[in-house]
């Protein structure tokens, strides 16, 4: 993941938060039975390791001492059996708990993705896409450890420790107490180490983030560095950040260097105590050598579960930080809501009316002011205006991507606020200026992966807009893969595909935001023909950049600074010599010259 | 291994510390291997009426040996692992030094993410090789030799039988960890597919919503998510083997010791003390045997990463001083001449500039106009040698720019780029970027010339305000003006403005241009712009179209020509009129 360096939202030590934890645990509910089963299994499996030193004690005291070959063999076979059984059970337990964890993560990811799909465009305007992506991917990922190994396996570690205690006390209470006297040091040392490492690791990450963002920034701006001749001094700066990173790393080495030998020392102290105290008891014949034997093996068994426990503590802390961000997104309710009772919306004719419509993105900065117009079914209306006149906003509010502040919009005489959004959008197709192609095939891009649209209709749509010629020429025709948002296709081809897409849905109302980008004359001819086909037999609103489209429109609306300033057809408006006349000279006249040329 | 050989010079640099490290490995292992021996003596003693004092003596010896071993173990990490961090530092520094000299072409052909991947992942893989891999392979070898020879001296056949499973352990660790590595890359691929899908969907959310495809998109996402789950479980299938196998094999060794060893005790060939020692020795050997399998993987990955790094190191610098460089040149006046200049971005790519001939005398102002993609930026990029021209030559003060020392050339040129790139630092540091020594007056002056001074003073911390992600966000126009000020500060003989007012409103632009009249009086100035108002006062205006100069002259001359320039002029007048309605 080359992009990881970007993820600088430092996951810092978040204190335990029971509310968050409760909410997190609620995701395990559907799998409650399995989890309880896994925990119960753990109790059994955890005993299999600690039972072996006990068995060796029997071997030493009862069989080796009495030269009982058969007894020794039985113990040998028992040891083998417990070992094999443990290995197999452990494997399945790990697999099972991982599977549960992955399932929970899958559910959570699905939930958050569905949630985001339903959020209004307003949310997407305000939130950088990268951040939303991080929530759905990396943040969820960091919960993985909690669900897969954290929740269930914590019990495994605890049970192992308890079993060891049990066997030890069963063998000899006093020796157990003496041996376990080192345990507090071990616990304390391990958790102290975890804390220190965590702190120093945070330091390391902080410096690494600095280093990475320095590199990221300076690779992007390398030409500035070179133009200003700053290579030498930048190298100095880089070295100092690099040096901080090195220092932080070397500091963290120290903790490891102290910790591992300390653990070994503690275990040696335990062994030493067993030899001294236990050995004394052996001399006085109150203890057998086999018990010493078993105890020496137990001292080596403690460390792993304790270390794992301290690790789980870290996992939980990390999960806290991520889950807080995830839940914040899940609690975001920027929706465009359907009204409580929606009107039936069928057999749409396609009549559109705007009545005293006011609209603003930011408070008190209206982009549309008192807009009034009516379009009869089957009519084509062209909207023209300079950049920033408010043309795109008209599309946005007609499809309820945004809600208007004042006035009403009617389709077939029904206020769109009373309609179900889905119904409304079903009858309206939009062709946007920037054609957005999804990864997939040409076919899936035309149908938007809708299996209800038969392939014949897809083909027919492509034929009608004249996209079939280039599609048929592709090696895999309609099944040709679309690479990276259509990088291998020309601008014109992409537009034809988006026309076919709109046509395949056969909408009653078509909204077309014509692209301004220039294409070669041949493609231009194709596009013009395609647009003519598109407009036939439906109500259409076109944000027009083509002279031909405007000339063919039933009505032209001239939008200027958020207001309708002129309406009429091409000839009428030209004769007025007003705004339209100027726009015509600015944008459309050249097309006439080119056409005649 | 041949790629890792490049690292030799770094090892040599720290040879003293490394030798010490090896010595510590030896000493620590000697301490470690004594513990089981003391234990053996104690247990054997118990069967022969040992005294309590003697037991205490063994107890102290065991703890003492462990303390000695631990002390040297501490020193091992403080030498060998520390050295790996030192080398990592050197490695990264050398990497950066190299990267800085690579031509713009390299950065245009390789995405930032790509270069970053080398700087982070690859260097990290090499570091892991340098530190843990070197430490563990040395430690393992030393320990194996000492422990096995002691075990053999205790009992030969028991040694052979009990050690039999351990090579299998190494092999399995090697196998399993390389399968894990492979499956992990598969997971990462799926993960990035997941990321791409989310990214794509969120970017195209408008289309999704207009075609009411939300449900379908959720299904598709869930499908990838399910696939990701499968890939993860596929990894778990292997990864879950790791610990059980580990316990199985090590447990097997211990069972062999107890069973076979027990028989030998019964037959009086061995004492219980030896068996205890064997069990503890096995415990000591397990970790090194695991490390062995793991180290092989690390070496393989380090080799692959070093290979990629070496490829970057062999990347040619292209634009540097050469044997023809005339180091007697200390100053430039600023007479620029293009002679039959042709430029392509690559051999098989089309000509971006074709037969450009142009004279820009010292102290004059040249304006360049033309449509997007006409070659304007490419033309001016040739002057500070961000690229070298393909054919023809460019002269400054009559000298071919390839013969002028690169640092002299660039320090005499102030280039303000189209996309103003500022660093996330204070405004002051950004403006003084081109200065060696900080001079407050120069900065204030430049900020005033760029009409930025007042705005900066209105920021919370004035000139100390931090910009960028962690600070305030400047508007496009403010960025452009800051980038202009940054260039003005350096007092260049040649000032080049590449469409640097595109985000600045016309009114402010006019003011800045007025401010600059005096400043540019004695300098050569080149301005690229789309606005007639910006260029009309230039001494000469050229219009580039399809890689060639198609119109050339003063404002009045070009208006009279009725070509591209006069058409633009007419349209911009119209726009202005529309704006005022």
mmCIF file of N, CA and C in Angstrom, chain B residues 27 83 107-108 156 162 168 182 186 200 212 251 259 291 345 366 406 422 481 508 517:
data_model
loop_
_atom_site.group_PDB
_atom_site.id
_atom_site.type_symbol
_atom_site.label_atom_id
_atom_site.label_comp_id
_atom_site.label_asym_id
_atom_site.label_seq_id
_atom_site.Cartn_x
_atom_site.Cartn_y
_atom_site.Cartn_z
ATOM 1 N N UNK B 27 29.699 -13.908 23.412
ATOM 2 C CA UNK B 27 29.696 -13.869 24.874
ATOM 3 C C UNK B 27 28.322 -14.207 25.449
ATOM 4 N N UNK B 83 23.146 -0.241 14.319
ATOM 5 C CA UNK B 83 23.863 -0.041 13.052
ATOM 6 C C UNK B 83 22.890 -0.099 11.880
ATOM 7 N N UNK B 107 10.248 12.652 -12.940
ATOM 8 C CA UNK B 107 9.097 12.828 -12.057
ATOM 9 C C UNK B 107 7.794 12.859 -12.831
ATOM 10 N N UNK B 108 7.898 13.211 -14.127
ATOM 11 C CA UNK B 108 6.678 13.181 -14.908
ATOM 12 C C UNK B 108 6.329 11.760 -15.352
ATOM 13 N N UNK B 156 25.189 -38.442 22.456
ATOM 14 C CA UNK B 156 25.177 -38.294 21.014
ATOM 15 C C UNK B 156 23.839 -38.697 20.390
ATOM 16 N N UNK B 162 16.553 -36.029 19.023
ATOM 17 C CA UNK B 162 15.732 -34.893 19.457
ATOM 18 C C UNK B 162 15.839 -33.705 18.498
ATOM 19 N N UNK B 168 13.077 -29.571 10.018
ATOM 20 C CA UNK B 168 11.747 -29.515 9.399
ATOM 21 C C UNK B 168 11.073 -28.206 9.789
ATOM 22 N N UNK B 182 3.232 -14.361 -0.250
ATOM 23 C CA UNK B 182 2.558 -14.392 -1.542
ATOM 24 C C UNK B 182 1.067 -14.089 -1.391
ATOM 25 N N UNK B 186 -1.602 -10.840 -2.540
ATOM 26 C CA UNK B 186 -2.920 -11.030 -3.174
ATOM 27 C C UNK B 186 -3.980 -10.235 -2.411
ATOM 28 N N UNK B 200 -13.917 5.234 -6.785
ATOM 29 C CA UNK B 200 -14.631 5.444 -8.043
ATOM 30 C C UNK B 200 -16.088 5.772 -7.769
ATOM 31 N N UNK B 212 -30.210 5.975 -10.292
ATOM 32 C CA UNK B 212 -30.759 5.192 -9.181
ATOM 33 C C UNK B 212 -30.088 3.825 -9.088
ATOM 34 N N UNK B 251 7.172 -29.610 20.406
ATOM 35 C CA UNK B 251 6.652 -30.570 21.366
ATOM 36 C C UNK B 251 7.165 -31.968 21.058
ATOM 37 N N UNK B 259 10.779 -39.565 26.297
ATOM 38 C CA UNK B 259 10.557 -40.992 26.055
ATOM 39 C C UNK B 259 11.888 -41.731 25.901
ATOM 40 N N UNK B 291 13.813 -18.457 13.343
ATOM 41 C CA UNK B 291 14.415 -17.284 12.720
ATOM 42 C C UNK B 291 15.107 -17.662 11.417
ATOM 43 N N UNK B 345 9.011 15.524 -26.109
ATOM 44 C CA UNK B 345 9.136 14.909 -24.784
ATOM 45 C C UNK B 345 9.736 13.511 -24.852
ATOM 46 N N UNK B 366 8.672 40.122 -23.222
ATOM 47 C CA UNK B 366 8.045 39.331 -24.277
ATOM 48 C C UNK B 366 6.785 38.709 -23.700
ATOM 49 N N UNK B 406 24.894 25.224 -14.176
ATOM 50 C CA UNK B 406 23.463 25.100 -13.925
ATOM 51 C C UNK B 406 22.996 25.988 -12.780
ATOM 52 N N UNK B 422 3.478 25.697 -3.224
ATOM 53 C CA UNK B 422 4.094 26.232 -2.006
ATOM 54 C C UNK B 422 4.280 25.093 -1.017
ATOM 55 N N UNK B 481 0.082 34.646 -6.158
ATOM 56 C CA UNK B 481 0.797 35.873 -5.811
ATOM 57 C C UNK B 481 1.959 35.582 -4.881
ATOM 58 N N UNK B 508 -6.813 43.210 -9.478
ATOM 59 C CA UNK B 508 -5.570 43.007 -8.734
ATOM 60 C C UNK B 508 -4.408 42.815 -9.695
ATOM 61 N N UNK B 517 6.270 47.498 -13.083
ATOM 62 C CA UNK B 517 6.895 48.274 -14.161
ATOM 63 C C UNK B 517 8.327 48.652 -13.807
#
